[in-house]
mmCIF file of N, CA and C in Angstrom:
data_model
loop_
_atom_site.group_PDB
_atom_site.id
_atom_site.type_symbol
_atom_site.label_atom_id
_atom_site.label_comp_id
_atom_site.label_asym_id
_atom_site.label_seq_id
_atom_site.Cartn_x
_atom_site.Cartn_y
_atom_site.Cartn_z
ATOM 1 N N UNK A 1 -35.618 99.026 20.703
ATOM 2 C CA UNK A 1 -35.728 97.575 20.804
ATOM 3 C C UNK A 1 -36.480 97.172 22.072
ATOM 4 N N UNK A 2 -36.338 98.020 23.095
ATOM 5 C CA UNK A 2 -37.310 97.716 24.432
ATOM 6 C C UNK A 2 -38.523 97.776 24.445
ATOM 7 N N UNK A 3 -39.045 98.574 23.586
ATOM 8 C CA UNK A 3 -40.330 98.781 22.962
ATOM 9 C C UNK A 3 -41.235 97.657 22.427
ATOM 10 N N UNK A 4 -40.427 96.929 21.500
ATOM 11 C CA UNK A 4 -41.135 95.703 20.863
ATOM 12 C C UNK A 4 -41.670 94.862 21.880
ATOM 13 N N UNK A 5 -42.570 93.948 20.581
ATOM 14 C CA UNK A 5 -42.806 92.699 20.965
ATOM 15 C C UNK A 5 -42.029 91.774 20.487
ATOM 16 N N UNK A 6 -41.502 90.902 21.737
ATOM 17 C CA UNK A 6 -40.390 90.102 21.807
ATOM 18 C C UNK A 6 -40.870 88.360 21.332
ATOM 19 N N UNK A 7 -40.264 87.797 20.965
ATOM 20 C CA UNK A 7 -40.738 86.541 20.262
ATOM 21 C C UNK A 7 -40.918 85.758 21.580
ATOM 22 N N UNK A 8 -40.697 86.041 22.505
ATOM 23 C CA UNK A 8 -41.218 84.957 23.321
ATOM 24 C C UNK A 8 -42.228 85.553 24.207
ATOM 25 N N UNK A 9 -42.503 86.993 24.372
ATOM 26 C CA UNK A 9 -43.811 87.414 24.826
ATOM 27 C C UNK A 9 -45.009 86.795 23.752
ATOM 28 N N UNK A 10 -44.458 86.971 22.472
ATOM 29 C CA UNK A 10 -45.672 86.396 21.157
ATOM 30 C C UNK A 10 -45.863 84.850 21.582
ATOM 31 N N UNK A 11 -44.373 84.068 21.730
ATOM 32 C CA UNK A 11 -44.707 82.882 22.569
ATOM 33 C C UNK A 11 -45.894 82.735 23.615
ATOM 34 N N UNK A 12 -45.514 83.501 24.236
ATOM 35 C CA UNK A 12 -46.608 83.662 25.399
ATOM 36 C C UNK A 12 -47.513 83.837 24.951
ATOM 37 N N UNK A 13 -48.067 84.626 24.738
ATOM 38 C CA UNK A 13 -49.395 84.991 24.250
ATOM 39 C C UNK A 13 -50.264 83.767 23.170
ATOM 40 N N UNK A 14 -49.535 83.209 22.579
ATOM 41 C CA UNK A 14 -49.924 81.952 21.602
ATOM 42 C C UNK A 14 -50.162 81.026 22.971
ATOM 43 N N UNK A 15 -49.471 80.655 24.015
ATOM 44 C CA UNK A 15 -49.678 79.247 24.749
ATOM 45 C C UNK A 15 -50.819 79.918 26.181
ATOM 46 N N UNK A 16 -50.937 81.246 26.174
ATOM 47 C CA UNK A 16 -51.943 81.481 26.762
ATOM 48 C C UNK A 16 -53.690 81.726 26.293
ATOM 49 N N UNK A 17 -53.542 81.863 24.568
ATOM 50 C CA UNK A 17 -54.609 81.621 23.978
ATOM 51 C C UNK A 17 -54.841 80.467 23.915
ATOM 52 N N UNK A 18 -53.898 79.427 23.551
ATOM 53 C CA UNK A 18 -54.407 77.799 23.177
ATOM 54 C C UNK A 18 -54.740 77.233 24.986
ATOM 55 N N UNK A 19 -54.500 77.252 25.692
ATOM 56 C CA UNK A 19 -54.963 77.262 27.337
ATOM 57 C C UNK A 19 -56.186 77.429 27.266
ATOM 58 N N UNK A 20 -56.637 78.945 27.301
ATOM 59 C CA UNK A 20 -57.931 79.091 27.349
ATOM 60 C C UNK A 20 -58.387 78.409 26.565
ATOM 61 N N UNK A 21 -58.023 78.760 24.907
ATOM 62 C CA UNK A 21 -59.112 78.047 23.858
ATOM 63 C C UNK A 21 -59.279 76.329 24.476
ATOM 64 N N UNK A 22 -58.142 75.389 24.851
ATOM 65 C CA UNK A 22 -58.833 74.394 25.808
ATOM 66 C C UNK A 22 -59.249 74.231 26.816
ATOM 67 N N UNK A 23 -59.394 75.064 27.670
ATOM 68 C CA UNK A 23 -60.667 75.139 28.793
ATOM 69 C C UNK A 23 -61.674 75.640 28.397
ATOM 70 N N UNK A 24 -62.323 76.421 27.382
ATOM 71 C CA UNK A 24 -63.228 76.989 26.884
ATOM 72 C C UNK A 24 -64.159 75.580 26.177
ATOM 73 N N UNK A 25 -63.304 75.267 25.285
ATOM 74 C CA UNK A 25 -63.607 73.565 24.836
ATOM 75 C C UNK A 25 -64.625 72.770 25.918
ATOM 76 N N UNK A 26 -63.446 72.703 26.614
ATOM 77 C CA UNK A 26 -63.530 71.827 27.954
ATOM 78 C C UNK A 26 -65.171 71.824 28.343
ATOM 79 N N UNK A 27 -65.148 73.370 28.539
ATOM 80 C CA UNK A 27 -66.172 73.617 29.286
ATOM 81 C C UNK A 27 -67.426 73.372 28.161
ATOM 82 N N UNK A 28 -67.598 73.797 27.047
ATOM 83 C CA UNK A 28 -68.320 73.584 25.767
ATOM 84 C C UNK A 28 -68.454 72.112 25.755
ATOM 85 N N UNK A 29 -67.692 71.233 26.504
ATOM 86 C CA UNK A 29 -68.239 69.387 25.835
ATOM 87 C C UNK A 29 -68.859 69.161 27.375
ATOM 88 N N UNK A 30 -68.462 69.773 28.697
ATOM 89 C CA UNK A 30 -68.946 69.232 29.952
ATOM 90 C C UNK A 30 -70.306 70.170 30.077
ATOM 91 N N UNK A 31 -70.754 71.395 29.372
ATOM 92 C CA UNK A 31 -72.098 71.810 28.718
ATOM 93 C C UNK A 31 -73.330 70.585 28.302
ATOM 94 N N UNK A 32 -72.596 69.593 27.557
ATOM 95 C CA UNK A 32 -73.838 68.849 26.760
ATOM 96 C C UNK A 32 -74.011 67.997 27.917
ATOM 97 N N UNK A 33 -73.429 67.807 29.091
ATOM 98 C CA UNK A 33 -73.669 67.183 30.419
ATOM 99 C C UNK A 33 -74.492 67.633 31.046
ATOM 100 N N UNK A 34 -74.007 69.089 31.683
ATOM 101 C CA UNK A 34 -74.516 69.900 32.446
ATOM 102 C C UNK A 34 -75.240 71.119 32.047
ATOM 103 N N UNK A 35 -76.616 71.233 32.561
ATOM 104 C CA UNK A 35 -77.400 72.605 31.742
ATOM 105 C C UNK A 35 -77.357 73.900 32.288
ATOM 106 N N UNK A 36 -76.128 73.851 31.111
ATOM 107 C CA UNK A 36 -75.632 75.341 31.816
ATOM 108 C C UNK A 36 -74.917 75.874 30.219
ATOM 109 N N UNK A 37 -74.721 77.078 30.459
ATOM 110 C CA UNK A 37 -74.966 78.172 28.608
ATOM 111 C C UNK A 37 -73.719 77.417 28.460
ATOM 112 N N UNK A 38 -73.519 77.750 26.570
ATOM 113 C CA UNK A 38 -72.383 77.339 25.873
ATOM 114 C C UNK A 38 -72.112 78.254 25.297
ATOM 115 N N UNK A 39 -70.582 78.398 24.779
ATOM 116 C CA UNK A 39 -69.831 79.443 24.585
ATOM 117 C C UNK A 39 -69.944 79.308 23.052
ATOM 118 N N UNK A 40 -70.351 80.159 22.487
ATOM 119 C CA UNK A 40 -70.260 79.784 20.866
ATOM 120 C C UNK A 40 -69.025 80.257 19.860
ATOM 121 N N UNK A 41 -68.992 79.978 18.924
ATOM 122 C CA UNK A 41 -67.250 80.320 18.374
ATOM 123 C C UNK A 41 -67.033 81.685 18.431
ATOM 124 N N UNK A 42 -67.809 83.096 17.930
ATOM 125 C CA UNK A 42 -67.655 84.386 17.996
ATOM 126 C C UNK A 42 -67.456 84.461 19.530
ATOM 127 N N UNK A 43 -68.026 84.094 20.029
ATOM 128 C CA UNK A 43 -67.926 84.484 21.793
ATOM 129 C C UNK A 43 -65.959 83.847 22.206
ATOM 130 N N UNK A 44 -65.609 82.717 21.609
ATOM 131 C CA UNK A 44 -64.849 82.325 21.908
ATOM 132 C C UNK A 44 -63.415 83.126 20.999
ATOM 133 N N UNK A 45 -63.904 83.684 20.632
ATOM 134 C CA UNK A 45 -62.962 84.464 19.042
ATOM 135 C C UNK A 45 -62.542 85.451 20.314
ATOM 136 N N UNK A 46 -63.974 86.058 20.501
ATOM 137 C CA UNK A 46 -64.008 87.692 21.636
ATOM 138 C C UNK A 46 -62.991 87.460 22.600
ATOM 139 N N UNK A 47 -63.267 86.401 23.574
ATOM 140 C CA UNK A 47 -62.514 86.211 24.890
ATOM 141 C C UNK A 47 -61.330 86.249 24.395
ATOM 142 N N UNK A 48 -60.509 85.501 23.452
ATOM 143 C CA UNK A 48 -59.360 85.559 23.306
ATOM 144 C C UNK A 48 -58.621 86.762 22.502
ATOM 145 N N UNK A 49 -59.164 87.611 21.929
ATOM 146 C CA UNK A 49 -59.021 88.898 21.461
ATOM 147 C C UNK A 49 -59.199 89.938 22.288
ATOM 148 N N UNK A 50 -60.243 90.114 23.842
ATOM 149 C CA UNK A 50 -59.937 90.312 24.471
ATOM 150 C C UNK A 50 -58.496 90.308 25.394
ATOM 151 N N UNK A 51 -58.029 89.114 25.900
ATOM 152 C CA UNK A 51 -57.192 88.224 26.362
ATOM 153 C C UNK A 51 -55.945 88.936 26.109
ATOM 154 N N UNK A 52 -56.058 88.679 24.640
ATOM 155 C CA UNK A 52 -54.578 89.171 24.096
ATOM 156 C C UNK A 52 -54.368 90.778 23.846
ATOM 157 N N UNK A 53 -55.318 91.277 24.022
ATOM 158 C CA UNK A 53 -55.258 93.083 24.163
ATOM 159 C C UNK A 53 -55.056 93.227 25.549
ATOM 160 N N UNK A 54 -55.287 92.470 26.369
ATOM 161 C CA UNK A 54 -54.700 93.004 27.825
ATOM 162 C C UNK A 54 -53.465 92.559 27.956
ATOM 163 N N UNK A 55 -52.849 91.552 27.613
ATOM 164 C CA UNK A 55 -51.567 91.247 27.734
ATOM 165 C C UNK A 55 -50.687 91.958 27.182
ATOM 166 N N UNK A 56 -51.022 92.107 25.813
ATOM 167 C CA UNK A 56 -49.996 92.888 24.709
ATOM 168 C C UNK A 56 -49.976 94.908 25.491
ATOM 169 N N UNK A 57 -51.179 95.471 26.108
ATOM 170 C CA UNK A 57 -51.302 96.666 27.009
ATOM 171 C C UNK A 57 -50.236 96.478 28.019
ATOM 172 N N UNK A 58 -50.725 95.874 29.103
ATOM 173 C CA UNK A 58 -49.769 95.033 29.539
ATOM 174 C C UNK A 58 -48.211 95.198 29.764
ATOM 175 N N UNK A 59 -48.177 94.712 28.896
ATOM 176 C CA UNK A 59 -46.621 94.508 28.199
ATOM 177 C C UNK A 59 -46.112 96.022 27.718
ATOM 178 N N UNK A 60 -46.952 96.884 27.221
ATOM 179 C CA UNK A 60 -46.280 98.129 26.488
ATOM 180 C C UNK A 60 -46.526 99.381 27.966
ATOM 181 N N UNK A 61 -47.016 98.913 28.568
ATOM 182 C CA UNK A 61 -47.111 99.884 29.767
ATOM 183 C C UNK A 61 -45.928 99.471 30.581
ATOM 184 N N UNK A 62 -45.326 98.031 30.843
ATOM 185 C CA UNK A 62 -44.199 97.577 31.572
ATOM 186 C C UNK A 62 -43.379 97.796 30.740
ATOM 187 N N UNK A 63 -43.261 98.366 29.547
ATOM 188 C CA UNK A 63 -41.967 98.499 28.947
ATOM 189 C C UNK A 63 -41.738 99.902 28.728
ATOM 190 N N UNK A 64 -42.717 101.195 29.143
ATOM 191 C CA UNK A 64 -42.862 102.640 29.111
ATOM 192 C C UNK A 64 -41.531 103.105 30.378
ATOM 193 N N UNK A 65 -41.232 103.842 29.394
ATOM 194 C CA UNK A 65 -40.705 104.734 30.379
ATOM 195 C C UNK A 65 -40.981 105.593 31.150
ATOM 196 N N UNK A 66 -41.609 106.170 32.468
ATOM 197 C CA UNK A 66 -42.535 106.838 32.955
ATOM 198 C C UNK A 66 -41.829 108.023 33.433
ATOM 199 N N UNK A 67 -40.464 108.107 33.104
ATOM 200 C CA UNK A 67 -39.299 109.186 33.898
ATOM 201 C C UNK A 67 -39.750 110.378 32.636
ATOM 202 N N UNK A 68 -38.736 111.557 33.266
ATOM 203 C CA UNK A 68 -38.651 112.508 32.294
ATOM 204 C C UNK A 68 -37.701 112.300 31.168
ATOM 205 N N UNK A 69 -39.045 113.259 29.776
ATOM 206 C CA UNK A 69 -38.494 112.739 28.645
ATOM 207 C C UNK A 69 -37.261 114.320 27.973
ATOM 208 N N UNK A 70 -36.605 113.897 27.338
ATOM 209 C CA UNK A 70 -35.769 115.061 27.315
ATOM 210 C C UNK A 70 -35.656 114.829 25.871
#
C-alpha cells in the first residue's frame, strides 16, 4: 500500500497540471501583445506530460525502500 499512488498525490498532480496549463494560457494570450514565441497545444500536451513523469518518479523514489532487502 506504500507503494501506490495515493488519491491525493493524483490530487496533486491534477491541480499542478491545471496551474501550469493556466500560466501557459496566460502566457499564450500576453504573446498576441508581446513578440515573443507561442506555445502551441502539442508543446503544451509535452510540458505537462513531462511535469507529471517527474512528479509521479518523484513520488516512487520517496516511497522506495533503499535499506536491505531480505
Amino acid at each position: 500500500m506504500k507503494h501506490r499512488l495515493t488519491r491525493k498525490f493524483l490530487k496533486h498532480v491534477a491541480v499542478t497540471d491545471l496551474f501550469i496549463f493556466l500560466a501557459l494560457f496566460c502566457y499564450n494570450v500576453l504573446s498576441w501583445l508581446l513578440p515573443v514565441a507561442r506555445v502551441r497545444l502539442g508543446e503544451i500536451i509535452l510540458i505537462l506530460l513531462v511535469v507529471d513523469l517527474c512528479l509521479v518518479s518523484i513520488k516512487l523514489i520517496n516511497n522506495y525502500d533503499f535499506g536491505t532487502h531480505r
